[in-house]
XYZ file of C-alpha atoms in Angstrom:
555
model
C 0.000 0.000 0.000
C 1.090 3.564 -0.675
C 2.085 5.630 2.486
C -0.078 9.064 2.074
C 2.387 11.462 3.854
C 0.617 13.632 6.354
C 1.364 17.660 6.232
C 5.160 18.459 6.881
C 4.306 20.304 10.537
C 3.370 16.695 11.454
C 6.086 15.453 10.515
C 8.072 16.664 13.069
C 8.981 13.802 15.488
C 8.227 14.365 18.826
C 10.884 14.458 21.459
C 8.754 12.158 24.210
C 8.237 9.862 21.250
C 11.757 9.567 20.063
C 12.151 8.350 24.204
C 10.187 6.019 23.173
C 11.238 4.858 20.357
C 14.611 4.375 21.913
C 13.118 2.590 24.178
C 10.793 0.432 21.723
C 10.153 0.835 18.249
C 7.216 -0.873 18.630
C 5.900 1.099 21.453
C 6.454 4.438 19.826
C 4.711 3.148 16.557
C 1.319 2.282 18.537
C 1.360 5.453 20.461
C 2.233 7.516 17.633
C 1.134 6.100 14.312
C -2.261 4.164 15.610
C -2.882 6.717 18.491
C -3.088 3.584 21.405
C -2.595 4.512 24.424
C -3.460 3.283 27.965
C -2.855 4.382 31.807
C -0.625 1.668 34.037
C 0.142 3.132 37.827
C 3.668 3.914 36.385
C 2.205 6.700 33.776
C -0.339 7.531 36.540
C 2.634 8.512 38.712
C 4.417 9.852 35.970
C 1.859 12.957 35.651
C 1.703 13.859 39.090
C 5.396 14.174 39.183
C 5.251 16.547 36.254
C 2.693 18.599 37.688
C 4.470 21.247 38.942
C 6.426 21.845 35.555
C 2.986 21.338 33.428
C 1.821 24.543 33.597
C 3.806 27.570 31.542
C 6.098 30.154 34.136
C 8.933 31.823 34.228
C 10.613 33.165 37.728
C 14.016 34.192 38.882
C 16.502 31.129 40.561
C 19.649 31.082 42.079
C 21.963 34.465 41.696
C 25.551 33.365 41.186
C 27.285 36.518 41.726
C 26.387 38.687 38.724
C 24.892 36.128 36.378
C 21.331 35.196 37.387
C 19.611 32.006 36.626
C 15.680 32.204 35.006
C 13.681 29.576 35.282
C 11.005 28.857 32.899
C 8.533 25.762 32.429
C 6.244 23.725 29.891
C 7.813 25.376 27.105
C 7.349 24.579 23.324
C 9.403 24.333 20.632
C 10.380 22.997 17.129
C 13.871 22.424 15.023
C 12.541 21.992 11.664
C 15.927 21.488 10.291
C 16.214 18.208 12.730
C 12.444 17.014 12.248
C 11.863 17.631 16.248
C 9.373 19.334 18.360
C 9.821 19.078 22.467
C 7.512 20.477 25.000
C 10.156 21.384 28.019
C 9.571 20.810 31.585
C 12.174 23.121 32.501
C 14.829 26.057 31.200
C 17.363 27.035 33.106
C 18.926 29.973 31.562
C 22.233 31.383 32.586
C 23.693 34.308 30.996
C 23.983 32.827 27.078
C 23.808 29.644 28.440
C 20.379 27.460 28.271
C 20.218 23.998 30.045
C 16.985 21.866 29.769
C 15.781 19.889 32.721
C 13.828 17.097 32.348
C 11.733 15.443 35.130
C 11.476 12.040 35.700
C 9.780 9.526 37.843
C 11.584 6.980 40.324
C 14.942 6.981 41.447
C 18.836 8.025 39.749
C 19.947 4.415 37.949
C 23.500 4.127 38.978
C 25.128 3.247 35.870
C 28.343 4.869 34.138
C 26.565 6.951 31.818
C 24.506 8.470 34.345
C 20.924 7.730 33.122
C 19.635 5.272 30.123
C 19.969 5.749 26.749
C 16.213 6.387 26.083
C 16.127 9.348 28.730
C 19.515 10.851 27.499
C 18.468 10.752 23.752
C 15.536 12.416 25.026
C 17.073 15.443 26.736
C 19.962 15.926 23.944
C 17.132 16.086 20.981
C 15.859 19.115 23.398
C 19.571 20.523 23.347
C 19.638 19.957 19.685
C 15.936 21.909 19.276
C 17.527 24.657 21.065
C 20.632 25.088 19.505
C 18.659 25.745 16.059
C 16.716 28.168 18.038
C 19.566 30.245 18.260
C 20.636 29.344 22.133
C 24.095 27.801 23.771
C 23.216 24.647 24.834
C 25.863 22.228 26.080
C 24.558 19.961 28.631
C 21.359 18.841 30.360
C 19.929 17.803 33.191
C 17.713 14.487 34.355
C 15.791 15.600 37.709
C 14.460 12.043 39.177
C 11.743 12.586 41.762
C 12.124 9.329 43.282
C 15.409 10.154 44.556
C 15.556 13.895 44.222
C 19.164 14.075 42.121
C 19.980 15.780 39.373
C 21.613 14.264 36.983
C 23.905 16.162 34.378
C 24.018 15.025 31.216
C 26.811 16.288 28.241
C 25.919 16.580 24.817
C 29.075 15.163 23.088
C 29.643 14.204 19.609
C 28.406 10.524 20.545
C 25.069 11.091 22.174
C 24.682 13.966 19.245
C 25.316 11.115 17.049
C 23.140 8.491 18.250
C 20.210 11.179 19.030
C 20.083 11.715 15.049
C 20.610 8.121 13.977
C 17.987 7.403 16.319
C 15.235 10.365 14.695
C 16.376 9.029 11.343
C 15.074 5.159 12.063
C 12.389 6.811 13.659
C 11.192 9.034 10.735
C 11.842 5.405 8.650
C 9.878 3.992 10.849
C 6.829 6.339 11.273
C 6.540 6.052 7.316
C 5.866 2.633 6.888
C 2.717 0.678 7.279
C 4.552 -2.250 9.066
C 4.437 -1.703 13.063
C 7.722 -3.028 14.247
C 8.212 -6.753 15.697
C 7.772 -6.363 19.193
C 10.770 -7.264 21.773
C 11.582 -10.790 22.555
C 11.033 -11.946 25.637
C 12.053 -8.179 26.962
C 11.937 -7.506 31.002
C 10.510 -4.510 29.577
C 7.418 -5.712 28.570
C 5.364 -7.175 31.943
C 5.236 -3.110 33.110
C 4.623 -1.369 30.053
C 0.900 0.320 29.749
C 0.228 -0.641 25.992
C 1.126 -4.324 26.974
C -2.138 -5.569 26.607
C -2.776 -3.957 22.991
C 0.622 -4.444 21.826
C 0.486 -8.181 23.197
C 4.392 -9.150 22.466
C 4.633 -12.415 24.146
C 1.507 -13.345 21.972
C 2.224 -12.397 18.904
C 5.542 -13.845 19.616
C 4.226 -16.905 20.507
C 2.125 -17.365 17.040
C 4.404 -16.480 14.674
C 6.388 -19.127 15.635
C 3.099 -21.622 15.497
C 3.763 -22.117 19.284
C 7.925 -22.354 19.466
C 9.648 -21.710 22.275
C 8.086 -18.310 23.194
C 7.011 -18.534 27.207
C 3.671 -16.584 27.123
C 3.612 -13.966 30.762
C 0.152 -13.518 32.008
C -1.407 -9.771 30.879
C -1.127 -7.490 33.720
C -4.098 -6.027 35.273
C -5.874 -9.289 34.340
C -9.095 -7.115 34.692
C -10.146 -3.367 34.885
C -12.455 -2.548 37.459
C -14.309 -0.081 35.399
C -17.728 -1.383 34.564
C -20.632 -0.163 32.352
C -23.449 2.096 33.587
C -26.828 0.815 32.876
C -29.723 2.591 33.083
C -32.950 1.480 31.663
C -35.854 3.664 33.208
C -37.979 5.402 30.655
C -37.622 9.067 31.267
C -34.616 8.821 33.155
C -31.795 11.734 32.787
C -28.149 11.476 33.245
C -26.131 14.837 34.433
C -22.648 15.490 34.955
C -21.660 16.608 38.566
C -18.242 17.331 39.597
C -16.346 14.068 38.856
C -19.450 11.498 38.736
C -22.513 10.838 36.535
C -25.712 11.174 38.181
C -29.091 10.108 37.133
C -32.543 11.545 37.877
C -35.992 10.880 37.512
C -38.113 14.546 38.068
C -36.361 15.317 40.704
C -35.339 11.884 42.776
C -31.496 10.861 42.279
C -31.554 7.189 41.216
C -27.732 6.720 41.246
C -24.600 7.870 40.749
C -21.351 6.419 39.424
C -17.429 7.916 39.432
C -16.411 8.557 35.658
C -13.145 6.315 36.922
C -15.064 3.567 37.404
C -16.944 3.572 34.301
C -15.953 1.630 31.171
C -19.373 2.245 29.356
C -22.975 4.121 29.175
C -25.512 1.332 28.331
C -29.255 3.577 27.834
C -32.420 1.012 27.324
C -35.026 2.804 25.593
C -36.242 6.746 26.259
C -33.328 7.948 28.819
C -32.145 11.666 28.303
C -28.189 12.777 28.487
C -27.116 16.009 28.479
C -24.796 17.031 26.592
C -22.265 17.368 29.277
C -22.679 13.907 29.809
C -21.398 12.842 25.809
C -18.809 16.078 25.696
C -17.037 14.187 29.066
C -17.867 10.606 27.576
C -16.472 11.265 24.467
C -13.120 13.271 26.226
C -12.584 9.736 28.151
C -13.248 7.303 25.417
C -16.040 6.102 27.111
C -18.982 5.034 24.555
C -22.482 5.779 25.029
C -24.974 2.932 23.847
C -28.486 3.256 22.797
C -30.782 0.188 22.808
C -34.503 0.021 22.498
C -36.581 -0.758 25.748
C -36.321 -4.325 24.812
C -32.924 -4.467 24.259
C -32.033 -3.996 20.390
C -28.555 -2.747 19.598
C -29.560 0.648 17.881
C -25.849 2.157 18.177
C -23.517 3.735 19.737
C -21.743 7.620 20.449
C -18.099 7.738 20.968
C -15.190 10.341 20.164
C -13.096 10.562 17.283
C -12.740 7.710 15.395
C -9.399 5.454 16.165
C -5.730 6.305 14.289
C -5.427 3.428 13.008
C -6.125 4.055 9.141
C -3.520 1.200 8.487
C -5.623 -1.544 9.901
C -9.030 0.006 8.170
C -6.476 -0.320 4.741
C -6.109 -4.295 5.170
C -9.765 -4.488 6.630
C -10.626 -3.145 3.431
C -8.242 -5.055 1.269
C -9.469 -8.459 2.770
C -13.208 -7.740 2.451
C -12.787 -7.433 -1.233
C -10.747 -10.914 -1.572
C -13.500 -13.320 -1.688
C -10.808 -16.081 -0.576
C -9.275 -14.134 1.989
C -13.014 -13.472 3.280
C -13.764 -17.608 3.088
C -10.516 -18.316 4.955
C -11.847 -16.474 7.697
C -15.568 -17.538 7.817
C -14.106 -20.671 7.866
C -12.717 -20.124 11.478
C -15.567 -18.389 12.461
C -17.786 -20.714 11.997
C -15.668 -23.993 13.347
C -15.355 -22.367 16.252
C -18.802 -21.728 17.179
C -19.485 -25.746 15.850
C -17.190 -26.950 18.089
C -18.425 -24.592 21.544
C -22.024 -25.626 20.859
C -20.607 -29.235 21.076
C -18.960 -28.367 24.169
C -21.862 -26.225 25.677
C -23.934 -30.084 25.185
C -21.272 -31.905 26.465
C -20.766 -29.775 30.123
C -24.696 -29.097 30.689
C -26.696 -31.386 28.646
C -27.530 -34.178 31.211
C -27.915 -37.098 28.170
C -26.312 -35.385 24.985
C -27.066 -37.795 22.376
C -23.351 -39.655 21.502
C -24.440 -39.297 17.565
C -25.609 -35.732 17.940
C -22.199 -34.844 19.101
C -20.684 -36.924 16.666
C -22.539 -34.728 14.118
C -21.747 -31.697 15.631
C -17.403 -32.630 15.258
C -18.256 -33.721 11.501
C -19.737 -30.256 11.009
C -16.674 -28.477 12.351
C -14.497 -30.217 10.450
C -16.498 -30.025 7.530
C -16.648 -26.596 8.092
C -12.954 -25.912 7.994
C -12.933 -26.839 4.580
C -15.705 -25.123 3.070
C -15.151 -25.067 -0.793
C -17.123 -21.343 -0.670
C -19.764 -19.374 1.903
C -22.934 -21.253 0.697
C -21.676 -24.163 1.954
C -20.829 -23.193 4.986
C -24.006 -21.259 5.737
C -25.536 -24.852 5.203
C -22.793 -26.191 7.721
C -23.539 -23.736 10.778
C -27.546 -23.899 9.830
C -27.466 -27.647 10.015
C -25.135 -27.936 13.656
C -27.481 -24.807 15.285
C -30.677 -27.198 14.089
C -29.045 -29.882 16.265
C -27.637 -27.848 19.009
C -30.681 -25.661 19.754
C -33.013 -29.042 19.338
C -31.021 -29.762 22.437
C -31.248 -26.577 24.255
C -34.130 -27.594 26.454
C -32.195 -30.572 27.703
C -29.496 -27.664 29.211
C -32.526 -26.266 30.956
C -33.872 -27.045 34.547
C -37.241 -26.624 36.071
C -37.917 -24.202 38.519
C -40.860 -24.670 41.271
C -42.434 -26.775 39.212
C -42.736 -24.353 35.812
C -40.536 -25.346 33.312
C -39.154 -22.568 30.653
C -40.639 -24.588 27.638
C -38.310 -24.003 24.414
C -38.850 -25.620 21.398
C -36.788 -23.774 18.678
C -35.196 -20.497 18.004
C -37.350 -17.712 17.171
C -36.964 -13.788 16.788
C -37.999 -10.731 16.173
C -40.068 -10.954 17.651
C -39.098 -13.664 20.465
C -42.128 -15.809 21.285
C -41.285 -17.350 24.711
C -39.181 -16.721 27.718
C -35.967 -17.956 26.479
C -35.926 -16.684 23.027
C -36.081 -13.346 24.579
C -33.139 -13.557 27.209
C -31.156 -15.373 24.047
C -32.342 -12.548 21.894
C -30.979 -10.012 24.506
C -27.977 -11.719 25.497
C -26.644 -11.516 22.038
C -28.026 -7.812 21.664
C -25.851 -7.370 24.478
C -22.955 -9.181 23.411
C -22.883 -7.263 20.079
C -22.498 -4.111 21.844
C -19.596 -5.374 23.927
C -17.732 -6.847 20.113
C -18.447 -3.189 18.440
C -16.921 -1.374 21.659
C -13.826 -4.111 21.196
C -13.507 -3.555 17.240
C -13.661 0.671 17.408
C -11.574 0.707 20.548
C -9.326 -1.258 18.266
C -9.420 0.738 15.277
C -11.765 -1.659 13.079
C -14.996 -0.827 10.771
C -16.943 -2.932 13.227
C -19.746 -2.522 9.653
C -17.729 -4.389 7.411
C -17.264 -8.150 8.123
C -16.011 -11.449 6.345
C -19.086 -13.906 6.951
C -21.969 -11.602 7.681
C -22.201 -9.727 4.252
C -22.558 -5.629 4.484
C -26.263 -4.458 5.083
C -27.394 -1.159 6.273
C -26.809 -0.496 10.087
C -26.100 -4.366 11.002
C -22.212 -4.291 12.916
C -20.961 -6.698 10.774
C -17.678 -7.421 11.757
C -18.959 -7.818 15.329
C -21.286 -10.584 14.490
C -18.740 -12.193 12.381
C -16.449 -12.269 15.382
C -19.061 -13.029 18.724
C -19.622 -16.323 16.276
C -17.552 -18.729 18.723
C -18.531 -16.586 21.683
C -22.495 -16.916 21.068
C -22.176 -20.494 23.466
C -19.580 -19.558 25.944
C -20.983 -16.103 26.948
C -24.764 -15.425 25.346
C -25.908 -18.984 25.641
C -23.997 -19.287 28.864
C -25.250 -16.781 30.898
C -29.419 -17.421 30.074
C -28.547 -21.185 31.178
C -26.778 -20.013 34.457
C -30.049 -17.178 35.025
C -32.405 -19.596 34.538
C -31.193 -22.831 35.986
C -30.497 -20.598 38.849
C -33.270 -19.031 39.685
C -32.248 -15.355 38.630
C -35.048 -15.261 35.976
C -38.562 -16.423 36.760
C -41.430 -16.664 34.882
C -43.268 -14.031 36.460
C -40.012 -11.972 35.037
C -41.971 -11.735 31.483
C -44.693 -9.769 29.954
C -46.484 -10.694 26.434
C -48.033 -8.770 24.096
C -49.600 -9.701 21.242
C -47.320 -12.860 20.842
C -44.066 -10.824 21.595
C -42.352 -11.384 24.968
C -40.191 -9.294 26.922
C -38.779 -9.042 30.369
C -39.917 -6.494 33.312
C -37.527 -4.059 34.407
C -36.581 -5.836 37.180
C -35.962 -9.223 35.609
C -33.787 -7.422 33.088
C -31.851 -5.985 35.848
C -30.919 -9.304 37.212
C -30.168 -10.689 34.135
C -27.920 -7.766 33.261
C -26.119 -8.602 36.582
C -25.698 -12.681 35.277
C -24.192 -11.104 31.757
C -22.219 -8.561 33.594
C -20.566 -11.761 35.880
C -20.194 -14.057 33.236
C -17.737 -11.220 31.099
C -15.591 -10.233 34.313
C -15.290 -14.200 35.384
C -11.890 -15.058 34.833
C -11.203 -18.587 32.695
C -7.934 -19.846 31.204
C -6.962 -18.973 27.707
C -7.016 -21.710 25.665
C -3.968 -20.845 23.198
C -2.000 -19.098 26.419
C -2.703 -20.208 28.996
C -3.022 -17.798 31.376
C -5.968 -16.360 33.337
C -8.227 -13.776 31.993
C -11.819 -12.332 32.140
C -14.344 -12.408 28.866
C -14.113 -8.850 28.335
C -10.190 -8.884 28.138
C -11.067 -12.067 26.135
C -12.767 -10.276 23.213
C -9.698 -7.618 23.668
C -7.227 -9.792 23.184
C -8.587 -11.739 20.164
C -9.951 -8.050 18.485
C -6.249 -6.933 18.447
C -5.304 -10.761 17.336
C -7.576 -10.160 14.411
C -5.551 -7.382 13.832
C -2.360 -8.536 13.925
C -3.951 -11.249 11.443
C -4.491 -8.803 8.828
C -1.938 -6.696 8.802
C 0.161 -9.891 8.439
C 2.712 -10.086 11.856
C 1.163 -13.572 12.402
C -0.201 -16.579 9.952
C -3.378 -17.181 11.178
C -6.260 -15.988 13.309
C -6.834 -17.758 16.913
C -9.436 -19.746 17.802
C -10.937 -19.485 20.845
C -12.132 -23.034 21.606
C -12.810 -24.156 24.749
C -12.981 -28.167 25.737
């Protein structure tokens, strides 16, 4: 593909980024280039340690006999002639004589050089910006907090040196559509924030088909920011101070910290103010609209993601009918073979030739000549599995939940409308995945483009349908959580009451923060971060760093 260059003011690297870059290639490429970017307690820490030099001042220091130091913070500026732009935490500025200080967190590393590499690179680029700004600028300084030393740091012909080489790879780099291989098996890795969207160990891991790549558990394993539902008709949300509040006339029904918020999930006619989507859409948190009974309608959110590179191959691979079949493929076997396993853990007497079935079909399916055929292939195993469904189910005080087929739109019977809203629900959590990973969540492989349908996002909850959807109506029914007296009809429709919606929202909301082990890794991890992880897999797919797309198969 041909690299569109942007404007030449942005092509001016930035100093922070050229730290990082130093520090990873790879890191400064999904920062930079796709725009990722996540908090971890170290970048957390980070910014209140550069409080103090955030905000632009200038003030008189030290007096050393005639020549007075000024002091002057957050300031900006650009070398066009190296390709750099800094924002300064700190000038000191003696007589002709300007030194940059830079702050950092955690304590003086006691090494010969003084500081590493990707922190002295850092502060000479800033030398280098001022020098073709007309100032004397010799040396720097490294200020850790952690410690409280200063650290001085001279610009020599070496560190001058390596600080262009350095911009030079970068601005390579930067230009290309290729991220960078991550680091193998780096000590870096377990602490840095974009771990879990970079996913080195992972991708390492698959592009060797499994070799000898030792796959570290993702760290947090969870985020304990959860979505907001509200589902009262009338019902308005307001912003106050640092929390979302919502009202009905004048009675507060809740309140929840934007911190602790990963989503807005509205059911039906609930008002937000526009403060509400200004501060949603600042944070990256999305606001979903569904209709009283549950349908996926869509979604608000910020600017769309950086990453134009991934929409490219999305693109290129929906037009490549082949490329589009190798995919369905997976898709498809995947959900074959969790139906078979769904039977197998909860079906009291699955039939030993149903199941039989059931593996033929997933194997069949992983051969598909073309899409007809498999259509045929997932038709014929959800005939079987859902012809079994009832066996999954218990009775409760005597009233069994009677289910004899799928139905929709509208559902019929009790369980056809917690399936019907348990996949609603799981759509919305796959689009929130695919944007917050730069995808067209409208353009898919299997599911073929129609107008408003999230295509991409059904193509991918495929093999979670079982393991999540399916999952969580047998655990609220079997358990008690849902009752019949939980349903209204209408006119042959069926629907749940308010309150048995809440309940069930609180059995789908378990189910995605209950931790399992990956199958492929190995290591712990909640749904949600699940249908993270294999999003940015995807990913990784198309743009080609690793052969083939993950299953997520569970035994």
């Amino acid at each position: 593909m041909a690299y569109c260059r942007p404007p030449e003011d942005e092509l001016l690297l930035p100093v922070r980024m050229l730290n990082e870059f130093a520090y990873c290639p790879r890191l400064a490429y999904l920062e930079w280039v796709q725009g990722e970017f996540t908090d971890s307690a170290d970048t957390v820490e980070g910014r209140w340690q550069h409080r103090r030099v955030d905000q632009p001042r200038s003030h008189q220091g030290e007096k050393d006999g005639e020549t007075e130091t000024i002091q002057t913070t957050s300031v900006d500026l650009s070398a066009p002639g190296e390709g750099l732009v800094a924002k300064m935490d700190l000038l000191e500025t003696t007589g002709t004589m300007v030194t940059p200080v830079d702050y950092k967190r955690g304590k003086r590393p006691h090494i010969a050089q003084g500081a590493w590499e990707p922190e002295r690179v850092q502060l000479c680029a800033q030398g280098l910006i001022l020098r073709e700004n007309g100032f004397s600028c010799d040396e720097g300084v490294l200020y850790f907090s952690g410690s409280r030393e200063r650290v001085r740091i001279l610009f020599d012909d070496g560190l001058v040196s390596r600080t262009r080489e350095l911009a030079a790879q970068m601005q390579t780099v930067m230009n290309s559509d290729s991220v960078p291989d991550p680091l193998p098996d780096s000590p870096k890795c377990p602490r840095c924030s974009l771990v879990g969207i970079c996913l080195p160990d992972e991708v390492n891991f698959l592009q060797e088909a499994g070799g000898p790549y030792t796959v570290r558990p993702l760290a947090p394993l969870r985020d304990d920011a959860l979505p907001l539902y509200v589902q009262k008709p009338g019902a308005r949300l307001k912003k106050v101070g640092d929390t979302i509040q919502v009202f009905y006339d004048e009675e507060r029904l809740a309140e929840a910290r934007w911190l602790e918020t990963s989503g807005i999930v509205l059911f039906g006619p609930v008002q937000v103010s526009t403060q509400i989507a200004q501060e949603a859409a600042r944070r990256g948190i999305p606001i979903t609209f569904l209709s009283t009974g549950g349908w996926f309608y869509g979604l608000l959110e910020g600017m769309p993601h950086k990453n134009v590179v991934l929409r490219r191959h999305q693109y290129a691979w929906a037009q490549d009918p082949k490329a589009c079949l190798k995919l369905a493929r997976r898709f498809v076997q995947a959900k074959i073979g969790n139906c078979r396993t769904m039977l197998r853990r909860n079906h009291p007497q699955a039939p030993p030739d149903l199941l039989d079935q059931m593996k033929e079909y997933a194997q069949r399916a992983a051969k598909a000549a073309g899409l007809p055929e498999l259509l045929g292939l997932e038709g014929n195993a959800a005939h079987l599995y859902f012809g079994c469904f009832d066996g999954m189910l218990k009775n409760r005080d005597g009233f069994p939940f009677d289910f004899n087929g799928r139905n929709r739109r509208p559902p019929r019977d009790p369980v056809n409308a917690l399936l019907s809203l348990s996949y609603s629900m799981l759509v919305r959590e796959w689009t929130v995945a695919l944007l917050a990973t730069g995808f067209e969540p409208y353009l898919g492989f299997y599911h073929q483009v129609r107008h408003g349908r999230p295509a991409l996002a059904l193509d991918l909850m495929e093999e979670f349908r079982p393991l999540i959807a399916d999952s969580v109506v047998l655990t609220a029914v079997n358990n008690g959580e849902v009752r019949r007296n939980d349903f209204i009809e209408r006119m042959g429709s069926v629907s749940l009451t308010p309150e048995g919606r809440a309940r069930f929202l609180a059995a789908f909301e378990r189910r995605m923060n209950q931790e399992i082990s990956h199958p492929v890794f190995k290591y712990s991890i909640s749904y949600r971060r699940v249908l993270a992880v294999q999003a940015r897999l995807l990913a990784r797919h198309l743009c080609g760093e690793i052969p083939e797309y993950p299953l997520f198969v569970t035994r």
